[in-house]
Amino acid sequence: MSGSGQSSAPGPSTGSSARAAVHETEHSVVFLVGDRAYKLHKPAGDSATRAGREQSCRQEVELSRRLAPRTYLGVATVTDPAGQPCEHLVVMQRMPEEQRLTTLVRRGEPLATGIRLLARELAEFHAVAARGEAVTSQGSRDVMRAQWRATLDRARTSIGAETLVTIEKLIDEFLTSRAALFDRRIAEGRIVDGHGDLLADNIFRTGETFQVLGGPDLGVRARSLDGLNDVALLAADLEQLGAADLATLLVGAYTEYAGDPAPPALWHHFLAYRALSLAADPRRPARQLARMALDHLRAGAVRLILVCGGPASGKSTLSTALGLRLGATVLSTDRVRAQLAGSAAVPAVAVYPELLRQAGERLGLGETVILDASWSHPEHRLAARVVAARTHSRLVALQCWAPAATTVHRLAHRTGKASGRPLGGTAEMNPWPDTYRVLTAGTPDDALVQALAVIWEESQ
């Protein structure tokens, strides 16, 4: 057997790594011998011929070295007794089984530091990954819908019908009005030739960080995806392993290092997609993963939240707190009025239409939007309902209320607040039976807890 490609010195091996073993997958057979692993590609498709298998081995080494340059040592050629080439093998440094990420998670080892380092490595990998038309074409909303459809078909026999119907409804609700979101991701260069199979089984701890090995042989279409979607597979895998805190850390750290302003709704959507794709694997707990997918789809529902109330009712305080907790955009009539004040072309009476125009634009980009206003007139509420329906967003109306003594006290002690003439107070408000009253006489946290309870209940 002869070898080709750059080789690095083998690392230390443990007793378990020294034993010989054979592992077979759908696409390959891996022979573990000493501190080496030899991967044989099965004859199928482009690998049907020896020349094709040689090419696929070389391509695997080239692609896998993007994340694990010291692990993939090259391609070995197997010769027959006459010295003629008869097969080709990918040669890898054998990784210790006890350092596999799946094993580490199940042992409950502290992994937060390593996960943050891994998130940074993946962000750097995606930053320099190949792009181009063939890659970016796989990032559209319509491609995402087709991928969902294929995933649902594979998982259909393993998931309860009622759960499946709800999942399909929530998928359609999110995707129908979000073409602009996916178009923006393409325009921002977020669609990359990534890894495509970031599973805990393919990742090993080496020192403080991790080595990411290549997964099954994936074509360029399967590897072409949103970087956040790439990471979401590992996050879903970690969550299913019982490490939801590590999954949250991974996504948060990745978006931080990648400078990715993705709305929470998008990464919840990708996590749901990846959870359901794992459910199609018969070795996985399908119903648990389907429930995970459902939970993420509900958490990622795009919402238009109207926060109303009179002067000093606490609506601005609640709006700000909700925005921070939900990762949502907060818009207010005060802000829009200030924007319009310098424009002679737009009259002041256009405050609500402009407020709702801005909200509709952001809802289409997958952002939950909180509108801080009095909402005292029915025509404005109806217009908000129309925007929510047009963008397939959940409408939630919260009415802030505090006793008169509380609001009088607040007004008396308010200083430095820039606002125009109020657009209606509590006394002026027409009956609005669809609102949920939030008592704001207590602490801001008390009001936030009440509001979140309503929002989560509306998500069910």
Tab-separated table of C-alpha atoms in Angstrom:
chain	number	residue	atom	x	y	z
A	1	MET	CA	0.000	0.000	0.000
A	2	SER	CA	1.415	3.366	-0.994
A	3	GLY	CA	0.350	6.794	0.285
A	4	SER	CA	0.001	10.289	-1.072
A	5	GLY	CA	-0.605	13.645	0.529
A	6	GLN	CA	1.022	15.489	3.379
A	7	SER	CA	1.277	13.454	6.586
A	8	SER	CA	1.644	14.670	10.155
A	9	ALA	CA	3.083	12.911	13.166
A	10	PRO	CA	0.565	10.641	14.912
A	11	GLY	CA	-0.673	11.772	18.277
A	12	PRO	CA	-0.838	9.639	21.395
A	13	SER	CA	-3.328	6.797	21.397
A	14	THR	CA	-5.161	5.259	24.304
A	15	GLY	CA	-5.575	1.588	25.028
A	16	SER	CA	-9.023	1.570	23.433
A	17	SER	CA	-7.699	3.342	20.334
A	18	ALA	CA	-4.943	0.744	19.891
A	19	ARG	CA	-7.429	-2.080	19.278
A	20	ALA	CA	-8.377	-2.869	15.691
A	21	ALA	CA	-12.023	-2.397	14.696
A	22	VAL	CA	-14.245	-2.005	11.659
A	23	HIS	CA	-17.199	0.402	11.321
A	24	GLU	CA	-19.572	0.344	8.381
A	25	THR	CA	-21.926	3.130	7.243
A	26	GLU	CA	-24.215	3.464	4.244
A	27	HIS	CA	-21.445	5.011	2.163
A	28	SER	CA	-18.185	3.642	3.522
A	29	VAL	CA	-16.245	1.140	5.620
A	30	VAL	CA	-13.700	2.435	8.157
A	31	PHE	CA	-10.841	0.226	9.373
A	32	LEU	CA	-9.285	1.266	12.688
A	33	VAL	CA	-5.732	-0.003	13.133
A	34	GLY	CA	-3.395	1.355	15.793
A	35	ASP	CA	-3.336	5.136	15.600
A	36	ARG	CA	-4.694	5.239	12.052
A	37	ALA	CA	-8.144	5.062	10.461
A	38	TYR	CA	-8.549	3.945	6.829
A	39	LYS	CA	-11.784	4.814	5.059
A	40	LEU	CA	-12.962	2.846	2.038
A	41	HIS	CA	-15.657	4.427	-0.146
A	42	LYS	CA	-18.283	1.950	-1.314
A	43	PRO	CA	-18.776	1.571	-5.083
A	44	ALA	CA	-21.896	3.601	-5.865
A	45	GLY	CA	-22.741	6.637	-7.964
A	46	ASP	CA	-19.622	8.685	-8.729
A	47	SER	CA	-17.601	6.101	-6.759
A	48	ALA	CA	-18.684	3.152	-8.896
A	49	THR	CA	-15.243	2.839	-10.523
A	50	ARG	CA	-11.803	2.727	-8.928
A	51	ALA	CA	-10.917	6.029	-10.569
A	52	GLY	CA	-14.111	7.504	-9.218
A	53	ARG	CA	-13.333	6.282	-5.715
A	54	GLU	CA	-9.831	7.732	-5.921
A	55	GLN	CA	-11.308	11.070	-6.907
A	56	SER	CA	-13.904	10.958	-4.125
A	57	CYS	CA	-11.190	10.101	-1.567
A	58	ARG	CA	-9.058	13.035	-2.677
A	59	GLN	CA	-12.053	15.335	-2.579
A	60	GLU	CA	-12.944	14.174	0.928
A	61	VAL	CA	-9.434	14.882	2.175
A	62	GLU	CA	-9.429	18.322	0.566
A	63	LEU	CA	-12.815	19.261	2.021
A	64	SER	CA	-12.222	17.747	5.451
A	65	ARG	CA	-8.889	19.501	5.871
A	66	ARG	CA	-10.797	22.776	5.960
A	67	LEU	CA	-11.707	22.008	9.582
A	68	ALA	CA	-9.281	19.216	10.512
A	69	PRO	CA	-6.010	19.786	8.617
A	70	ARG	CA	-3.898	17.660	10.980
A	71	THR	CA	-6.313	14.739	11.108
A	72	TYR	CA	-6.678	13.962	7.395
A	73	LEU	CA	-3.295	12.604	6.362
A	74	GLY	CA	-3.888	11.861	2.686
A	75	VAL	CA	-4.984	9.121	0.278
A	76	ALA	CA	-3.393	5.664	0.247
A	77	THR	CA	-3.350	3.425	-2.817
A	78	VAL	CA	-3.809	-0.312	-2.276
A	79	THR	CA	-1.952	-2.506	-4.769
A	80	ASP	CA	-2.532	-6.102	-5.762
A	81	PRO	CA	0.219	-8.800	-5.654
A	82	ALA	CA	1.357	-7.688	-9.077
A	83	GLY	CA	1.850	-4.142	-7.819
A	84	GLN	CA	-1.132	-2.719	-9.701
A	85	PRO	CA	-3.499	-0.215	-8.009
A	86	CYS	CA	-6.762	-1.859	-6.968
A	87	GLU	CA	-8.270	0.453	-4.341
A	88	HIS	CA	-7.885	3.798	-2.550
A	89	LEU	CA	-8.362	4.727	1.086
A	90	VAL	CA	-8.663	7.989	2.999
A	91	VAL	CA	-6.012	7.921	5.738
A	92	MET	CA	-6.810	9.684	8.999
A	93	GLN	CA	-5.341	10.138	12.428
A	94	ARG	CA	-7.390	7.906	14.714
A	95	MET	CA	-9.249	9.887	17.354
A	96	PRO	CA	-9.717	8.550	20.923
A	97	GLU	CA	-13.286	7.321	21.385
A	98	GLU	CA	-13.414	8.666	24.925
A	99	GLN	CA	-12.908	12.206	23.541
A	100	ARG	CA	-15.887	12.051	21.188
A	101	LEU	CA	-18.254	14.962	21.907
A	102	THR	CA	-21.232	12.624	22.280
A	103	THR	CA	-19.356	10.699	24.967
A	104	LEU	CA	-18.250	13.866	26.754
A	105	VAL	CA	-21.807	15.232	26.881
A	106	ARG	CA	-23.181	11.981	28.239
A	107	ARG	CA	-20.487	11.978	30.922
A	108	GLY	CA	-21.585	15.458	31.945
A	109	GLU	CA	-18.153	17.008	31.533
A	110	PRO	CA	-17.804	20.821	31.636
A	111	LEU	CA	-17.700	21.862	27.988
A	112	ALA	CA	-18.722	25.531	27.889
A	113	THR	CA	-15.246	26.860	27.099
A	114	GLY	CA	-14.689	24.306	24.353
A	115	ILE	CA	-18.094	24.981	22.804
A	116	ARG	CA	-17.350	28.702	22.622
A	117	LEU	CA	-14.010	27.958	20.933
A	118	LEU	CA	-15.778	25.589	18.533
A	119	ALA	CA	-18.353	28.298	17.711
A	120	ARG	CA	-15.530	30.712	16.881
A	121	GLU	CA	-13.819	28.091	14.701
A	122	LEU	CA	-17.054	27.447	12.792
A	123	ALA	CA	-17.642	31.180	12.316
A	124	GLU	CA	-14.108	31.563	10.929
A	125	PHE	CA	-14.614	28.494	8.708
A	126	HIS	CA	-17.822	29.936	7.259
A	127	ALA	CA	-16.210	33.353	6.750
A	128	VAL	CA	-13.747	31.921	4.203
A	129	ALA	CA	-15.897	29.078	2.830
A	130	ALA	CA	-16.634	29.000	-0.894
A	131	ARG	CA	-19.633	30.889	-2.188
A	132	GLY	CA	-20.894	31.540	-5.692
A	133	GLU	CA	-24.136	31.127	-7.603
A	134	ALA	CA	-24.286	27.333	-7.330
A	135	VAL	CA	-23.940	27.634	-3.550
A	136	THR	CA	-26.148	30.650	-2.878
A	137	SER	CA	-28.999	29.261	-4.989
A	138	GLN	CA	-29.547	26.720	-2.215
A	139	GLY	CA	-30.373	29.439	0.341
A	140	SER	CA	-33.734	30.616	-0.978
A	141	ARG	CA	-37.029	30.353	0.837
A	142	ASP	CA	-38.376	27.970	-1.824
A	143	VAL	CA	-35.411	25.601	-1.400
A	144	MET	CA	-35.976	25.649	2.361
A	145	ARG	CA	-39.624	24.742	1.812
A	146	ALA	CA	-38.642	21.836	-0.455
A	147	GLN	CA	-36.132	20.584	2.113
A	148	TRP	CA	-38.801	20.702	4.801
A	149	ARG	CA	-41.158	18.736	2.572
A	150	ALA	CA	-38.565	16.018	1.978
A	151	THR	CA	-37.737	15.856	5.700
A	152	LEU	CA	-41.403	15.588	6.647
A	153	ASP	CA	-41.885	12.748	4.169
A	154	ARG	CA	-38.962	10.807	5.695
A	155	ALA	CA	-40.183	11.332	9.265
A	156	ARG	CA	-43.906	10.890	8.616
A	157	THR	CA	-44.140	7.251	9.685
A	158	SER	CA	-42.314	7.919	12.976
A	159	ILE	CA	-44.336	10.897	14.226
A	160	GLY	CA	-47.898	11.194	15.484
A	161	ALA	CA	-50.356	12.615	12.965
A	162	GLU	CA	-51.563	15.413	15.254
A	163	THR	CA	-48.007	16.623	15.929
A	164	LEU	CA	-47.195	16.459	12.237
A	165	VAL	CA	-50.223	18.573	11.270
A	166	THR	CA	-49.238	21.258	13.793
A	167	ILE	CA	-45.630	21.239	12.602
A	168	GLU	CA	-46.703	21.620	8.971
A	169	LYS	CA	-49.005	24.520	9.882
A	170	LEU	CA	-46.242	26.372	11.746
A	171	ILE	CA	-43.727	25.787	8.943
A	172	ASP	CA	-46.136	27.259	6.414
A	173	GLU	CA	-46.908	30.197	8.710
A	174	PHE	CA	-43.231	31.091	8.985
A	175	LEU	CA	-42.175	30.551	5.377
A	176	THR	CA	-45.125	32.062	3.528
A	177	SER	CA	-44.194	35.711	4.110
A	178	ARG	CA	-40.438	35.431	4.715
A	179	ALA	CA	-38.979	35.420	1.196
A	180	ALA	CA	-37.389	38.798	2.002
A	181	LEU	CA	-35.596	37.264	4.993
A	182	PHE	CA	-34.026	34.484	2.924
A	183	ASP	CA	-33.185	36.928	0.125
A	184	ARG	CA	-31.384	39.129	2.648
A	185	ARG	CA	-29.396	36.148	3.946
A	186	ILE	CA	-28.255	35.450	0.374
A	187	ALA	CA	-27.367	39.111	-0.205
A	188	GLU	CA	-25.345	39.189	3.039
A	189	GLY	CA	-23.260	36.191	1.921
A	190	ARG	CA	-24.603	33.895	4.656
A	191	ILE	CA	-25.025	30.915	2.284
A	192	VAL	CA	-21.769	28.935	2.183
A	193	ASP	CA	-20.202	25.652	1.130
A	194	GLY	CA	-20.226	24.416	4.696
A	195	HIS	CA	-19.823	21.120	6.499
A	196	GLY	CA	-23.369	19.820	6.204
A	197	ASP	CA	-23.105	17.090	8.848
A	198	LEU	CA	-22.063	18.761	12.103
A	199	LEU	CA	-22.978	16.023	14.560
A	200	ALA	CA	-21.510	15.387	18.008
A	201	ASP	CA	-20.373	11.940	16.819
A	202	ASN	CA	-18.100	13.635	14.248
A	203	ILE	CA	-16.410	15.955	16.756
A	204	PHE	CA	-13.553	15.116	19.132
A	205	ARG	CA	-11.903	17.062	21.912
A	206	THR	CA	-8.215	17.794	21.400
A	207	GLY	CA	-6.823	19.863	24.234
A	208	GLU	CA	-9.095	22.840	24.937
A	209	THR	CA	-10.850	22.813	21.585
A	210	PHE	CA	-12.396	20.297	19.165
A	211	GLN	CA	-11.527	18.658	15.852
A	212	VAL	CA	-14.444	18.432	13.406
A	213	LEU	CA	-14.211	15.414	11.135
A	214	GLY	CA	-15.991	15.001	7.823
A	215	GLY	CA	-19.347	13.254	7.859
A	216	PRO	CA	-20.892	11.102	5.125
A	217	ASP	CA	-19.998	11.917	1.530
A	218	LEU	CA	-22.135	14.974	0.793
A	219	GLY	CA	-22.425	16.636	-2.577
A	220	VAL	CA	-22.038	20.375	-2.993
A	221	ARG	CA	-25.811	20.901	-2.906
A	222	ALA	CA	-26.079	19.193	0.479
A	223	ARG	CA	-23.174	21.250	1.818
A	224	SER	CA	-24.528	24.535	0.426
A	225	LEU	CA	-26.573	26.100	3.188
A	226	ASP	CA	-26.956	29.015	5.541
A	227	GLY	CA	-24.076	28.999	8.045
A	228	LEU	CA	-26.607	29.225	10.855
A	229	ASN	CA	-28.409	26.182	9.453
A	230	ASP	CA	-25.074	24.328	9.431
A	231	VAL	CA	-24.528	25.076	13.135
A	232	ALA	CA	-28.173	24.358	13.976
A	233	LEU	CA	-27.653	20.638	13.312
A	234	LEU	CA	-25.074	20.393	16.075
A	235	ALA	CA	-27.243	22.521	18.360
A	236	ALA	CA	-30.210	20.191	17.795
A	237	ASP	CA	-27.981	17.175	18.412
A	238	LEU	CA	-26.707	18.661	21.695
A	239	GLU	CA	-30.244	19.479	22.813
A	240	GLN	CA	-31.426	15.959	22.061
A	241	LEU	CA	-28.493	14.627	24.114
A	242	GLY	CA	-29.816	16.621	27.077
A	243	ALA	CA	-27.423	19.572	26.796
A	244	ALA	CA	-29.842	22.365	25.850
A	245	ASP	CA	-27.614	24.865	27.667
A	246	LEU	CA	-24.694	23.975	25.390
A	247	ALA	CA	-26.957	24.226	22.339
A	248	THR	CA	-28.019	27.739	23.359
A	249	LEU	CA	-24.397	28.683	24.064
A	250	LEU	CA	-23.292	27.358	20.671
A	251	VAL	CA	-25.867	29.358	18.717
A	252	GLY	CA	-25.318	32.517	20.743
A	253	ALA	CA	-21.528	32.344	20.467
A	254	TYR	CA	-21.668	31.539	16.750
A	255	THR	CA	-23.891	34.526	15.924
A	256	GLU	CA	-21.583	36.699	18.042
A	257	TYR	CA	-18.361	35.575	16.339
A	258	ALA	CA	-19.956	35.554	12.872
A	259	GLY	CA	-21.405	39.031	13.360
A	260	ASP	CA	-24.722	37.513	12.343
A	261	PRO	CA	-27.807	39.640	13.123
A	262	ALA	CA	-30.235	36.797	12.414
A	263	PRO	CA	-33.566	37.206	14.225
A	264	PRO	CA	-34.272	34.556	16.882
A	265	ALA	CA	-37.147	33.299	14.732
A	266	LEU	CA	-34.704	32.153	12.058
A	267	TRP	CA	-32.410	30.127	14.297
A	268	HIS	CA	-35.446	28.597	16.016
A	269	HIS	CA	-36.705	27.652	12.549
A	270	PHE	CA	-33.384	26.059	11.590
A	271	LEU	CA	-33.216	24.210	14.919
A	272	ALA	CA	-36.713	22.848	14.307
A	273	TYR	CA	-35.731	21.721	10.811
A	274	ARG	CA	-32.620	19.988	12.088
A	275	ALA	CA	-34.454	18.314	14.970
A	276	LEU	CA	-36.982	16.842	12.556
A	277	SER	CA	-34.235	15.743	10.162
A	278	LEU	CA	-32.674	13.814	13.065
A	279	ALA	CA	-36.082	12.263	13.776
A	280	ALA	CA	-35.940	10.569	10.378
A	281	ASP	CA	-32.990	8.462	11.627
A	282	PRO	CA	-34.463	5.189	12.994
A	283	ARG	CA	-31.744	5.119	15.679
A	284	ARG	CA	-33.027	8.380	17.144
A	285	PRO	CA	-36.010	9.043	19.470
A	286	ALA	CA	-38.364	10.350	16.789
A	287	ARG	CA	-41.191	11.565	19.024
A	288	GLN	CA	-38.834	13.446	21.335
A	289	LEU	CA	-37.225	15.152	18.358
A	290	ALA	CA	-40.600	15.984	16.834
A	291	ARG	CA	-41.565	17.632	20.116
A	292	MET	CA	-38.297	19.576	20.027
A	293	ALA	CA	-39.099	20.737	16.511
A	294	LEU	CA	-42.567	21.804	17.583
A	295	ASP	CA	-41.244	23.718	20.593
A	296	HIS	CA	-38.741	25.622	18.433
A	297	LEU	CA	-41.351	26.422	15.799
A	298	ARG	CA	-43.617	27.845	18.484
A	299	ALA	CA	-40.789	29.803	20.121
A	300	GLY	CA	-39.799	31.137	16.706
A	301	ALA	CA	-43.256	32.317	15.692
A	302	VAL	CA	-43.070	35.872	14.368
A	303	ARG	CA	-45.279	38.160	16.459
A	304	LEU	CA	-46.726	41.627	16.218
A	305	ILE	CA	-47.176	42.711	19.834
A	306	LEU	CA	-49.236	45.821	20.513
A	307	VAL	CA	-48.561	47.406	23.910
A	308	CYS	CA	-51.157	50.011	24.712
A	309	GLY	CA	-52.161	52.212	27.610
A	310	GLY	CA	-52.501	55.799	28.691
A	311	PRO	CA	-49.788	58.192	29.894
A	312	ALA	CA	-47.642	56.749	32.714
A	313	SER	CA	-49.331	53.348	32.397
A	314	GLY	CA	-45.939	51.657	32.025
A	315	LYS	CA	-46.270	50.666	28.380
A	316	SER	CA	-42.843	51.954	27.338
A	317	THR	CA	-41.141	50.193	30.256
A	318	LEU	CA	-42.896	46.943	29.407
A	319	SER	CA	-42.151	47.308	25.678
A	320	THR	CA	-38.441	47.754	26.356
A	321	ALA	CA	-38.314	44.759	28.707
A	322	LEU	CA	-40.159	42.555	26.208
A	323	GLY	CA	-37.836	43.632	23.438
A	324	LEU	CA	-34.781	42.604	25.444
A	325	ARG	CA	-36.279	39.275	26.524
A	326	LEU	CA	-37.602	38.277	23.080
A	327	GLY	CA	-34.838	39.761	20.942
A	328	ALA	CA	-37.570	41.819	19.292
A	329	THR	CA	-37.641	45.215	17.596
A	330	VAL	CA	-39.432	47.939	19.553
A	331	LEU	CA	-41.080	50.790	17.635
A	332	SER	CA	-43.076	53.605	19.203
A	333	THR	CA	-45.303	56.446	18.052
A	334	ASP	CA	-42.928	58.853	19.824
A	335	ARG	CA	-40.035	57.591	17.704
A	336	VAL	CA	-41.982	57.671	14.443
A	337	ARG	CA	-43.352	61.137	15.211
A	338	ALA	CA	-39.802	62.378	15.731
A	339	GLN	CA	-38.758	60.808	12.391
A	340	LEU	CA	-41.612	62.516	10.569
A	341	ALA	CA	-41.237	65.898	12.226
A	342	GLY	CA	-38.495	67.000	9.844
A	343	SER	CA	-40.336	65.935	6.688
A	344	ALA	CA	-42.722	68.421	5.149
A	345	ALA	CA	-43.950	65.786	2.701
A	346	VAL	CA	-45.459	63.507	5.375
A	347	PRO	CA	-48.080	65.009	7.716
A	348	ALA	CA	-48.123	64.232	11.420
A	349	VAL	CA	-51.433	62.352	11.098
A	350	ALA	CA	-49.503	59.640	9.256
A	351	VAL	CA	-47.838	58.411	12.459
A	352	TYR	CA	-49.775	55.142	12.721
A	353	PRO	CA	-49.591	54.247	9.011
A	354	GLU	CA	-45.820	54.840	9.086
A	355	LEU	CA	-45.498	52.862	12.326
A	356	LEU	CA	-47.285	49.923	10.716
A	357	ARG	CA	-45.335	50.240	7.467
A	358	GLN	CA	-42.064	49.885	9.367
A	359	ALA	CA	-43.505	47.014	11.378
A	360	GLY	CA	-44.623	45.145	8.255
A	361	GLU	CA	-41.162	45.452	6.708
A	362	ARG	CA	-39.473	44.007	9.783
A	363	LEU	CA	-42.058	41.249	10.220
A	364	GLY	CA	-41.304	40.136	6.659
A	365	LEU	CA	-37.658	39.837	7.712
A	366	GLY	CA	-38.588	37.454	10.514
A	367	GLU	CA	-38.368	39.961	13.355
A	368	THR	CA	-40.908	39.998	16.142
A	369	VAL	CA	-42.050	43.611	16.489
A	370	ILE	CA	-43.383	45.396	19.569
A	371	LEU	CA	-45.394	48.568	18.939
A	372	ASP	CA	-45.526	50.992	21.858
A	373	ALA	CA	-48.541	53.274	21.351
A	374	SER	CA	-51.864	54.226	22.894
A	375	TRP	CA	-53.893	52.240	20.298
A	376	SER	CA	-56.962	54.162	21.445
A	377	HIS	CA	-58.734	54.191	18.074
A	378	PRO	CA	-60.319	51.075	16.508
A	379	GLU	CA	-59.179	51.945	12.973
A	380	HIS	CA	-55.540	51.771	14.055
A	381	ARG	CA	-56.089	48.390	15.694
A	382	LEU	CA	-57.798	47.083	12.555
A	383	ALA	CA	-54.878	48.286	10.445
A	384	ALA	CA	-52.487	46.433	12.767
A	385	ARG	CA	-54.546	43.266	12.391
A	386	VAL	CA	-54.334	43.578	8.605
A	387	VAL	CA	-50.518	43.900	8.762
A	388	ALA	CA	-50.270	40.841	11.015
A	389	ALA	CA	-52.458	38.781	8.674
A	390	ARG	CA	-50.574	39.916	5.571
A	391	THR	CA	-47.220	38.921	7.074
A	392	HIS	CA	-48.506	35.705	8.694
A	393	SER	CA	-47.538	36.988	12.133
A	394	ARG	CA	-49.189	36.320	15.498
A	395	LEU	CA	-51.030	39.370	16.848
A	396	VAL	CA	-50.956	39.886	20.616
A	397	ALA	CA	-52.439	42.992	22.253
A	398	LEU	CA	-51.397	43.911	25.803
A	399	GLN	CA	-53.105	46.732	27.720
A	400	CYS	CA	-51.030	48.224	30.521
A	401	TRP	CA	-53.062	49.303	33.518
A	402	ALA	CA	-52.250	50.877	36.869
A	403	PRO	CA	-54.466	52.620	39.455
A	404	ALA	CA	-54.933	56.368	39.013
A	405	ALA	CA	-52.871	57.111	42.134
A	406	THR	CA	-49.931	55.246	40.589
A	407	THR	CA	-50.098	57.035	37.237
A	408	VAL	CA	-50.474	60.437	38.923
A	409	HIS	CA	-47.433	59.701	41.073
A	410	ARG	CA	-45.418	58.656	38.011
A	411	LEU	CA	-46.376	61.757	36.062
A	412	ALA	CA	-45.437	63.981	38.979
A	413	HIS	CA	-41.948	62.453	39.197
A	414	ARG	CA	-41.269	62.084	35.486
A	415	THR	CA	-38.403	64.233	34.218
A	416	GLY	CA	-36.558	64.555	30.984
A	417	LYS	CA	-39.054	62.508	28.954
A	418	ALA	CA	-39.292	63.679	25.345
A	419	SER	CA	-42.730	63.042	23.899
A	420	GLY	CA	-45.295	64.794	21.802
A	421	ARG	CA	-48.983	65.128	22.494
A	422	PRO	CA	-50.347	61.727	23.652
A	423	LEU	CA	-52.457	59.946	21.048
A	424	GLY	CA	-55.203	59.158	23.506
A	425	GLY	CA	-55.186	58.070	27.131
A	426	THR	CA	-56.957	55.355	29.101
A	427	ALA	CA	-60.057	57.467	29.525
A	428	GLU	CA	-60.311	57.993	25.753
A	429	MET	CA	-59.847	54.347	24.776
A	430	ASN	CA	-62.727	52.674	22.985
A	431	PRO	CA	-63.677	49.204	24.223
A	432	TRP	CA	-61.102	46.615	23.088
A	433	PRO	CA	-62.170	43.112	24.136
A	434	ASP	CA	-59.217	41.370	22.451
A	435	THR	CA	-56.565	42.834	24.753
A	436	TYR	CA	-54.942	41.172	27.743
A	437	ARG	CA	-54.651	43.434	30.748
A	438	VAL	CA	-51.215	43.652	32.364
A	439	LEU	CA	-51.082	45.138	35.846
A	440	THR	CA	-48.113	47.513	35.932
A	441	ALA	CA	-48.467	48.891	39.459
A	442	GLY	CA	-45.780	46.511	40.751
A	443	THR	CA	-42.202	46.054	39.595
A	444	PRO	CA	-41.244	45.948	35.905
A	445	ASP	CA	-40.366	42.277	36.342
A	446	ASP	CA	-43.887	41.546	37.596
A	447	ALA	CA	-45.387	43.108	34.482
A	448	LEU	CA	-42.913	41.261	32.248
A	449	VAL	CA	-43.850	37.889	33.750
A	450	GLN	CA	-47.547	38.581	33.105
A	451	ALA	CA	-46.918	39.654	29.516
A	452	LEU	CA	-44.695	36.664	28.704
A	453	ALA	CA	-47.300	34.272	30.102
A	454	VAL	CA	-49.853	35.720	27.670
A	455	ILE	CA	-47.433	35.556	24.728
A	456	TRP	CA	-46.454	31.940	25.379
A	457	GLU	CA	-50.086	30.946	25.854
A	458	GLU	CA	-50.945	32.531	22.510
A	459	SER	CA	-48.160	30.469	20.898
A	460	GLN	CA	-49.751	27.130	21.777
